[in-house]
Coordinates of C-alpha atoms in Angstrom, one line a residue:
X24 CA -32.6 0.6 4.4
X25 CA -30.1 -1.8 6.0
X26 CA -30.5 -3.6 9.4
X27 CA -28.9 -0.6 11.1
X28 CA -31.8 1.6 10.0
X29 CA -29.5 3.6 7.7
X30 CA -27.4 3.1 4.6
X31 CA -23.7 2.7 4.8
X32 CA -21.5 5.6 3.8
X33 CA -19.2 5.4 0.8
X34 CA -16.1 5.3 3.2
X35 CA -17.5 2.3 5.0
X36 CA -18.0 0.5 1.7
X37 CA -14.5 1.4 0.4
X38 CA -13.0 0.1 3.7
X39 CA -14.0 -3.4 2.6
X40 CA -11.8 -3.2 -0.5
X41 CA -8.8 -5.5 -0.5
X42 CA -6.6 -3.0 -2.3
X43 CA -6.5 0.4 -4.1
X44 CA -7.1 -1.2 -7.5
X45 CA -10.3 -2.8 -6.3
X46 CA -11.5 0.6 -4.9
X47 CA -11.0 2.2 -8.3
X48 CA -12.6 -0.7 -10.2
X49 CA -15.6 -0.7 -7.8
X50 CA -16.0 3.0 -8.2
X51 CA -16.3 2.7 -12.0
X52 CA -19.2 0.2 -11.5
X53 CA -21.0 2.5 -9.1
X54 CA -23.5 3.6 -11.8
X55 CA -26.8 2.2 -12.9
X56 CA -25.6 1.5 -16.5
X57 CA -23.9 -1.9 -16.1
X58 CA -26.6 -3.2 -13.6
X59 CA -29.9 -5.0 -14.0
X60 CA -32.3 -6.8 -11.6
X61 CA -30.9 -4.7 -8.7
X62 CA -32.8 -4.7 -5.4
X63 CA -32.4 -4.4 -1.6
X64 CA -34.4 -5.5 1.4
X65 CA -33.7 -5.1 5.2
X66 CA -30.6 -7.3 5.1
X67 CA -29.3 -7.8 1.5
X68 CA -28.4 -6.1 -1.8
X69 CA -28.3 -7.9 -5.1
X70 CA -27.9 -7.2 -8.8
X71 CA -26.6 -8.5 -12.1
X72 CA -23.6 -6.7 -13.7
X73 CA -22.8 -6.7 -17.4
X74 CA -19.4 -8.5 -17.9
X75 CA -17.1 -9.2 -20.8
X76 CA -18.9 -12.5 -21.6
X77 CA -22.5 -13.2 -22.6
X78 CA -23.8 -13.9 -19.1
X79 CA -24.0 -11.1 -16.6
X80 CA -22.3 -11.6 -13.2
X81 CA -24.7 -12.3 -10.4
X82 CA -23.7 -10.5 -7.2
X83 CA -25.4 -10.8 -3.7
X84 CA -24.4 -9.0 -0.5
X85 CA -25.7 -10.2 2.9
X86 CA -25.5 -7.1 5.0
X87 CA -25.8 -9.0 8.3
X88 CA -22.3 -10.6 7.8
X89 CA -21.5 -8.8 5.7
X90 CA -20.8 -11.6 3.3
X91 CA -20.6 -11.6 -0.5
X92 CA -21.0 -13.9 -3.5
X93 CA -20.4 -13.2 -7.1
X94 CA -20.3 -15.4 -10.2
X95 CA -17.2 -13.6 -11.6
X96 CA -13.9 -15.4 -11.6
X97 CA -12.1 -12.9 -9.4
X98 CA -10.1 -14.2 -6.4
X99 CA -10.4 -10.8 -4.6
X100 CA -12.9 -10.6 -1.8
X101 CA -15.0 -8.6 -2.1
X102 CA -14.7 -8.3 -5.9
X103 CA -15.2 -5.1 -7.8
X104 CA -18.8 -6.1 -8.6
X105 CA -19.7 -6.4 -4.9
X106 CA -18.0 -3.0 -4.2
X107 CA -19.7 -1.4 -7.1
X108 CA -23.1 -2.7 -6.1
X109 CA -22.6 -1.5 -2.5
X110 CA -21.4 1.9 -3.7
X111 CA -24.5 2.2 -5.9
X112 CA -26.7 1.4 -2.8
X113 CA -24.7 3.4 -0.2
X114 CA -25.0 7.0 0.9
X115 CA -28.2 8.7 0.0
X116 CA -29.1 5.7 -2.2
X117 CA -32.0 5.8 -4.6
X118 CA -30.3 3.8 -7.3
X119 CA -31.2 0.4 -5.8
X120 CA -34.9 -0.1 -5.3
X121 CA -36.4 -2.1 -2.4
X122 CA -38.1 -5.4 -3.2
X123 CA -38.0 -9.1 -2.8
X124 CA -34.8 -11.0 -3.8
X125 CA -34.6 -12.5 -7.3
X126 CA -34.7 -16.3 -7.2
X127 CA -31.0 -16.7 -7.7
X128 CA -30.3 -14.2 -4.9
X129 CA -32.9 -15.6 -2.6
X130 CA -31.5 -19.2 -3.0
X131 CA -28.0 -18.1 -1.8
X132 CA -29.4 -16.0 1.0
X133 CA -31.6 -18.8 2.3
X134 CA -28.7 -21.3 2.2
X135 CA -26.4 -18.9 4.1
X136 CA -29.0 -18.1 6.8
X137 CA -29.8 -21.8 7.2
X138 CA -26.1 -22.5 7.8
X139 CA -25.8 -19.6 10.2
X140 CA -28.8 -21.0 12.1
X141 CA -27.2 -24.4 12.4
X142 CA -23.9 -22.9 13.6
X143 CA -25.8 -21.0 16.3
X144 CA -27.5 -24.1 17.5
X145 CA -30.9 -23.3 15.9
X146 CA -33.0 -26.3 14.9
X147 CA -32.6 -27.5 11.3
X148 CA -35.6 -27.8 9.0
X149 CA -37.6 -31.0 9.0
X150 CA -36.0 -32.1 5.8
X151 CA -32.4 -31.3 6.7
X152 CA -30.1 -34.3 6.6
X153 CA -28.6 -35.4 9.9
X154 CA -24.9 -36.0 10.2
X155 CA -23.9 -39.5 11.1
X156 CA -22.5 -39.7 14.6
X157 CA -18.7 -40.2 14.7
X158 CA -17.2 -43.2 16.3
X159 CA -15.8 -41.9 19.7
X160 CA -13.5 -44.8 20.2
X161 CA -11.9 -44.4 16.7
X162 CA -11.6 -40.6 17.3
X163 CA -9.9 -41.4 20.7
X164 CA -7.4 -43.7 19.0
X165 CA -6.6 -41.2 16.3
X166 CA -6.0 -38.5 18.9
X167 CA -3.7 -40.8 20.9
X168 CA -1.6 -41.6 17.8
X169 CA -1.2 -38.0 17.0
X170 CA -0.2 -37.1 20.5
X171 CA 2.5 -39.8 20.3
X172 CA 3.7 -38.5 17.0
X173 CA 3.9 -34.9 18.3
X174 CA 5.7 -36.2 21.4
X175 CA 8.3 -38.0 19.3
X176 CA 8.7 -34.8 17.2
X177 CA 9.2 -32.7 20.3
X178 CA 11.8 -35.2 21.6
X179 CA 13.7 -35.0 18.3
X180 CA 13.6 -31.2 18.4
X181 CA 15.0 -31.2 21.9
X182 CA 17.9 -33.3 20.7
X183 CA 18.4 -30.8 17.8
X184 CA 18.5 -27.9 20.2
X185 CA 20.9 -29.7 22.6
X186 CA 23.3 -30.5 19.7
X187 CA 23.2 -26.8 18.7
X188 CA 24.1 -25.6 22.2
X189 CA 26.9 -28.2 22.5
X190 CA 28.5 -27.3 19.2
X191 CA 27.9 -23.6 19.6
X192 CA 25.6 -21.1 17.9
X193 CA 28.4 -20.2 15.4
X194 CA 27.9 -23.6 13.8
X195 CA 24.5 -22.5 12.7
X196 CA 25.6 -19.3 11.1
X197 CA 26.3 -20.7 7.6
X198 CA 22.7 -20.9 6.6
X199 CA 19.2 -22.1 7.6
X200 CA 19.0 -25.3 5.5
X201 CA 19.2 -27.6 8.5
X202 CA 16.3 -25.7 10.2
X203 CA 14.2 -26.3 7.1
X204 CA 14.9 -30.0 7.3
X205 CA 14.0 -30.0 11.0
X206 CA 10.8 -28.1 10.2
X207 CA 9.9 -30.8 7.6
X208 CA 10.4 -33.4 10.4
X209 CA 7.9 -31.5 12.6
X210 CA 5.4 -31.5 9.7
X211 CA 5.8 -35.3 9.5
X212 CA 5.2 -35.4 13.3
X213 CA 1.8 -33.6 12.7
X214 CA 3.0 -30.6 14.7
X215 CA 2.4 -27.6 12.4
X216 CA 2.9 -25.1 15.2
X217 CA 6.3 -26.4 16.0
X218 CA 7.2 -26.6 12.3
X219 CA 6.2 -22.9 11.8
X220 CA 8.4 -21.7 14.7
X221 CA 11.4 -23.9 13.6
X222 CA 11.0 -22.5 10.0
X223 CA 11.3 -19.0 11.3
X224 CA 14.8 -19.8 12.6
X225 CA 16.1 -20.0 9.0
X226 CA 15.3 -16.3 8.5
X227 CA 16.8 -15.4 11.9
X228 CA 20.2 -16.8 10.9
X229 CA 20.3 -14.3 8.0
X230 CA 18.8 -11.4 9.8
X231 CA 21.9 -9.4 10.6
X232 CA 24.8 -9.2 13.0
X233 CA 22.7 -9.7 16.1
X234 CA 21.4 -13.1 14.9
X235 CA 23.1 -15.2 17.7
X236 CA 21.1 -13.3 20.4
X237 CA 17.9 -13.6 18.5
X238 CA 18.3 -17.3 17.7
X239 CA 19.1 -18.0 21.3
X240 CA 15.9 -16.3 22.4
X241 CA 13.8 -18.3 19.8
X242 CA 15.5 -21.6 20.8
X243 CA 14.7 -20.9 24.4
X244 CA 11.0 -20.4 23.6
X245 CA 11.1 -23.6 21.5
X246 CA 12.6 -25.5 24.4
X247 CA 10.0 -24.2 26.7
X248 CA 7.2 -25.3 24.3
X249 CA 8.8 -28.7 23.9
X250 CA 9.0 -29.2 27.6
X251 CA 5.5 -28.0 28.1
X252 CA 4.1 -30.5 25.7
X253 CA 6.2 -33.4 26.9
X254 CA 4.9 -32.7 30.5
X255 CA 1.5 -31.5 29.5
X256 CA -0.3 -33.8 31.9
X257 CA 1.3 -31.8 34.8
X258 CA 0.1 -28.4 33.5
X259 CA -3.0 -26.5 34.7
X260 CA -5.9 -26.9 32.2
X261 CA -5.8 -23.4 30.6
X262 CA -2.0 -23.5 30.2
X263 CA -2.2 -27.1 28.7
X264 CA -4.8 -25.8 26.2
X265 CA -2.4 -23.0 25.2
X266 CA 0.5 -25.5 24.7
X267 CA -1.8 -27.7 22.6
X268 CA -2.7 -24.8 20.4
X269 CA 0.9 -23.7 20.0
X270 CA 2.1 -27.0 18.8
X271 CA -0.8 -27.2 16.3
X272 CA -3.7 -29.1 18.0
X273 CA -6.8 -27.2 17.1
X274 CA -10.4 -27.3 18.3
X275 CA -13.2 -27.3 15.6
X276 CA -15.4 -24.3 15.7
X277 CA -18.5 -26.5 15.6
X278 CA -17.3 -28.5 18.6
X279 CA -16.6 -25.2 20.4
X280 CA -20.1 -24.0 19.9
X281 CA -21.9 -27.2 20.8
X282 CA -19.6 -28.4 23.7
X283 CA -21.2 -28.8 27.1
X284 CA -18.3 -27.1 28.8
X285 CA -18.1 -24.1 26.5
X286 CA -19.2 -20.8 28.1
X287 CA -20.3 -18.2 25.5
X288 CA -19.9 -14.5 26.2
X289 CA -22.7 -12.2 25.1
X290 CA -21.8 -8.5 24.6
X291 CA -22.1 -5.7 22.1
X292 CA -18.8 -6.3 20.2
X293 CA -17.2 -3.3 18.5
X294 CA -15.2 -4.2 15.4
X295 CA -11.8 -2.6 15.8
X296 CA -10.0 -3.8 12.7
X297 CA -10.1 -6.2 9.8
X298 CA -6.9 -7.4 8.3
X299 CA -6.5 -9.7 5.2
X300 CA -3.4 -11.5 4.1
X301 CA -2.6 -13.9 1.2
X302 CA 0.6 -16.1 1.3
X303 CA -0.3 -17.6 -2.1
X304 CA -1.8 -20.7 -0.6
X305 CA -4.2 -19.5 2.0
X306 CA -6.3 -16.4 2.4
X307 CA -6.6 -15.3 6.0
X308 CA -8.9 -12.7 7.5
X309 CA -8.4 -11.4 11.1
X310 CA -11.2 -9.4 12.7
X311 CA -10.5 -7.8 16.1
X312 CA -13.3 -7.0 18.4
X313 CA -13.8 -5.6 21.9
X314 CA -16.8 -6.1 24.2
X315 CA -18.6 -2.9 25.3
X316 CA -19.7 -4.4 28.7
X317 CA -16.9 -6.8 29.4
X318 CA -14.0 -4.9 27.8
X319 CA -12.7 -8.3 26.5
X320 CA -10.7 -8.4 23.3
X321 CA -11.5 -11.1 20.7
X322 CA -10.0 -12.3 17.4
X323 CA -12.1 -14.0 14.8
X324 CA -10.1 -15.9 12.1
X325 CA -11.5 -17.1 8.8
X326 CA -9.7 -18.7 5.9
X327 CA -10.1 -19.1 2.1
X328 CA -8.5 -21.8 0.1
X329 CA -6.2 -21.7 -2.9
X330 CA -9.0 -22.9 -5.1
X331 CA -10.7 -19.5 -4.9
X332 CA -13.1 -20.3 -2.1
X333 CA -13.9 -16.8 -0.7
X334 CA -13.7 -15.7 2.9
X335 CA -17.1 -15.9 4.4
X336 CA -17.2 -13.0 6.9
X337 CA -16.4 -9.3 6.4
X338 CA -16.8 -6.7 9.1
X339 CA -15.4 -3.2 8.5
X340 CA -14.2 -1.3 11.6
X341 CA -16.8 0.7 13.4
X342 CA -19.6 -1.8 13.3
X343 CA -21.2 -3.2 16.6
X344 CA -22.6 -6.7 16.9
X345 CA -24.9 -7.9 19.7
X346 CA -23.8 -11.5 19.6
X347 CA -22.5 -14.5 21.5
X348 CA -18.8 -15.3 21.2
X349 CA -17.2 -18.7 22.2
X350 CA -13.6 -18.4 23.1
X351 CA -11.0 -21.1 22.2
X352 CA -9.5 -22.5 25.4
X353 CA -6.2 -21.1 26.7
X354 CA -4.4 -19.4 29.5
X355 CA -5.2 -16.0 27.9
X356 CA -8.1 -16.6 25.5
X357 CA -8.3 -14.3 22.5
X358 CA -9.4 -16.3 19.4
X359 CA -13.2 -16.7 19.3
X360 CA -16.0 -17.9 17.0
X361 CA -19.3 -16.2 16.5
X362 CA -22.4 -17.9 18.0
X363 CA -25.9 -16.5 18.0
X364 CA -26.5 -12.9 16.9
X365 CA -29.2 -11.2 18.9
X366 CA -29.7 -8.0 16.8
X367 CA -28.6 -6.5 13.5
X368 CA -25.3 -4.7 13.3
X369 CA -25.1 -1.0 14.2
X370 CA -22.5 1.8 14.0
X371 CA -20.4 2.2 17.1
X372 CA -18.6 5.1 18.7
X373 CA -14.9 5.9 18.9
X374 CA -13.5 3.3 21.3
X375 CA -12.1 4.4 24.7
X376 CA -8.5 3.7 25.1
X377 CA -5.5 4.0 27.4
X378 CA -2.0 5.4 27.3
X379 CA 1.4 3.9 26.5
X380 CA 2.0 2.6 30.0
X381 CA -1.4 0.8 30.0
X382 CA -0.7 -0.8 26.6
X383 CA 2.7 -2.1 27.8
X384 CA 1.1 -3.5 31.0
X385 CA -1.6 -5.2 29.0
X386 CA 1.0 -6.9 26.8
X387 CA 3.0 -7.9 29.9
X388 CA 0.0 -9.4 31.6
X389 CA -0.8 -11.4 28.5
X390 CA 2.8 -12.5 28.0
X391 CA 2.9 -13.8 31.6
X392 CA 0.0 -16.2 30.7
X393 CA 1.3 -17.1 27.2
X394 CA 5.1 -16.7 26.9
X395 CA 4.9 -17.5 23.1
X396 CA 2.7 -14.5 22.4
X397 CA 4.1 -12.0 19.9
X398 CA 1.6 -9.2 20.5
X399 CA -1.6 -8.2 22.2
X400 CA -4.4 -5.9 20.8
X401 CA -4.8 -2.6 22.5
X402 CA -6.5 0.8 21.9
X403 CA -4.4 3.9 22.4
X404 CA -6.1 7.3 23.0
X405 CA -4.5 10.7 22.8
X406 CA -1.3 9.6 21.2
X407 CA 0.7 11.4 18.4
X408 CA 3.0 9.8 15.8
X409 CA 6.4 11.5 15.9
X410 CA 9.8 10.7 14.4
X411 CA 12.3 8.9 16.7
X412 CA 15.3 10.9 18.0
X413 CA 17.7 9.0 15.8
X414 CA 15.6 9.6 12.7
X415 CA 15.5 5.8 11.8
X416 CA 11.8 5.2 12.7
X417 CA 8.6 6.5 14.3
X418 CA 7.0 6.3 17.7
X419 CA 3.7 7.1 19.4
X420 CA 3.9 9.6 22.2
X421 CA 1.4 10.2 25.0
X422 CA -0.2 13.6 25.1
X423 CA 1.7 14.5 28.2
X424 CA 5.0 13.6 26.6
X425 CA 6.0 11.2 29.5
X426 CA 5.9 7.9 27.5
X427 CA 6.5 6.8 24.0
X428 CA 6.2 3.5 22.1
X429 CA 8.2 2.7 18.9
X430 CA 6.2 1.7 15.9
X431 CA 6.8 -1.8 14.6
X432 CA 9.7 -1.6 12.0
X433 CA 7.4 -3.4 9.5
X434 CA 5.5 0.0 9.3
X435 CA 8.5 1.8 7.9
X436 CA 8.1 2.6 4.2
X437 CA 4.5 1.5 4.2
X438 CA 1.7 3.9 3.0
X439 CA -0.2 3.1 6.2
X440 CA 2.5 5.0 8.2
X441 CA 2.1 8.2 6.1
X442 CA -1.6 7.8 6.2
X443 CA -1.4 7.7 10.0
X444 CA 0.8 10.7 10.1
X445 CA -1.5 12.6 7.8
X446 CA -4.6 11.7 9.9
X447 CA -2.9 13.0 13.0
X448 CA -1.5 16.2 11.6
X449 CA 0.6 16.5 14.7
X450 CA -2.5 16.2 17.0
X451 CA -3.4 13.3 19.3
X452 CA -5.7 10.7 17.9
X453 CA -7.1 7.3 18.9
X454 CA -5.4 4.2 17.3
X455 CA -6.0 0.5 17.6
X456 CA -3.2 -2.0 16.9
X457 CA -1.0 -4.8 18.3
X458 CA 1.5 -4.0 21.0
X459 CA 4.4 -6.5 21.0
X460 CA 8.1 -7.1 21.3
X461 CA 8.7 -5.4 18.0
X462 CA 6.8 -2.3 19.0
X463 CA 3.3 -1.1 18.0
X464 CA 1.6 -2.2 14.7
X465 CA -1.3 0.3 13.9
X466 CA -4.3 -1.2 12.2
X467 CA -7.1 1.4 12.6
X468 CA -7.3 5.1 13.4
X469 CA -10.3 7.2 14.2
X470 CA -10.7 10.7 12.6
X471 CA -13.5 10.5 14.0
X472 CA -14.7 7.7 11.7
X473 CA -12.6 4.5 11.6
X474 CA -9.8 4.5 8.9
X475 CA -8.2 1.1 8.2
X476 CA -4.4 1.4 7.9

């Protein structure tokens, strides 16, 4: 049995798959034939799967993460071997016997749990190497130099915006090359947040006939961010932290967990959604959570490199963790990092939600604290997906028919939209997603079990 006291269902395993091809490939491996040395204990499943080469692929799943490792060369995470092993173990089970981990599985599990203990502030073993203390004076000088570079970049960007307004927005309608050059200058200034926002202006210029209005809005937000950074010493602490994060100054997760001024929040956190993306250079996993007692939303981010380093944490929707979360500083904190876990994960209920008006109010409140916020996570209950009146899109309507919220245009044409419509069948359902200026982007629906979209 797993730490929840029960095995996962097949649907919960398949929810971890990165794509449909992985689901099919994992399903083909959900049979005893290709496997040897399989086993499971209270918190892990392991096994060796026959591959195309001479050596079998060694696969281990830590159910407390869950986290995965496999010796196969696949860049997908989890790979088909991890999915096949979990499918073999899931449901009624019986195909994976209980036992002690094999040496190769036990070594990986021990290393992972030792790292988790250090991250949670647990004492290291007697033989653990200690990290040499950093030179605080050298760190201070490096931080000062970077602040000066970013300040110079913000000043240069302000001049670029001023030139644009003096010459007129029409002078920028021929293309976005100049914005790409400006973005490169922000990279040189060590301000990746500014560079990302500037780079988006290139696509705005070619977005359609309403591009002048859109680029004026984006330039206004850039100007506000520039002025916020250039006058950061006059801002309240939480807003100053938001500005630092927006220009690209980050806080290390380890420093966040060990900082004397960091307040952790313990709660039972329900996993609302897990969303993976790959831009060819960086794998990103976003996990949304909500506290059962506090009602606070949280976003956990993890990254995998282009060298094939896998993402470390996977949490399918519907699980509940009794854990500490440390929030990154900001005027409206959302991103957080896991601290100590106090109990194994369990299965959670359908989350309570609100209506359309409550979702818009939540986004408005968050936007008041962070004007650069694109969206805010919300749970909608008793809403029905229906076509818009002009037939060009879809919207979510309250059960009473008084309010409706358009779906994000990025949903149009995606299979997730039709999956959502099929789940609803014209009846109200509970949906989690992001409410923003583009509309509502659905990520998970409950029917009554969670279904990733």
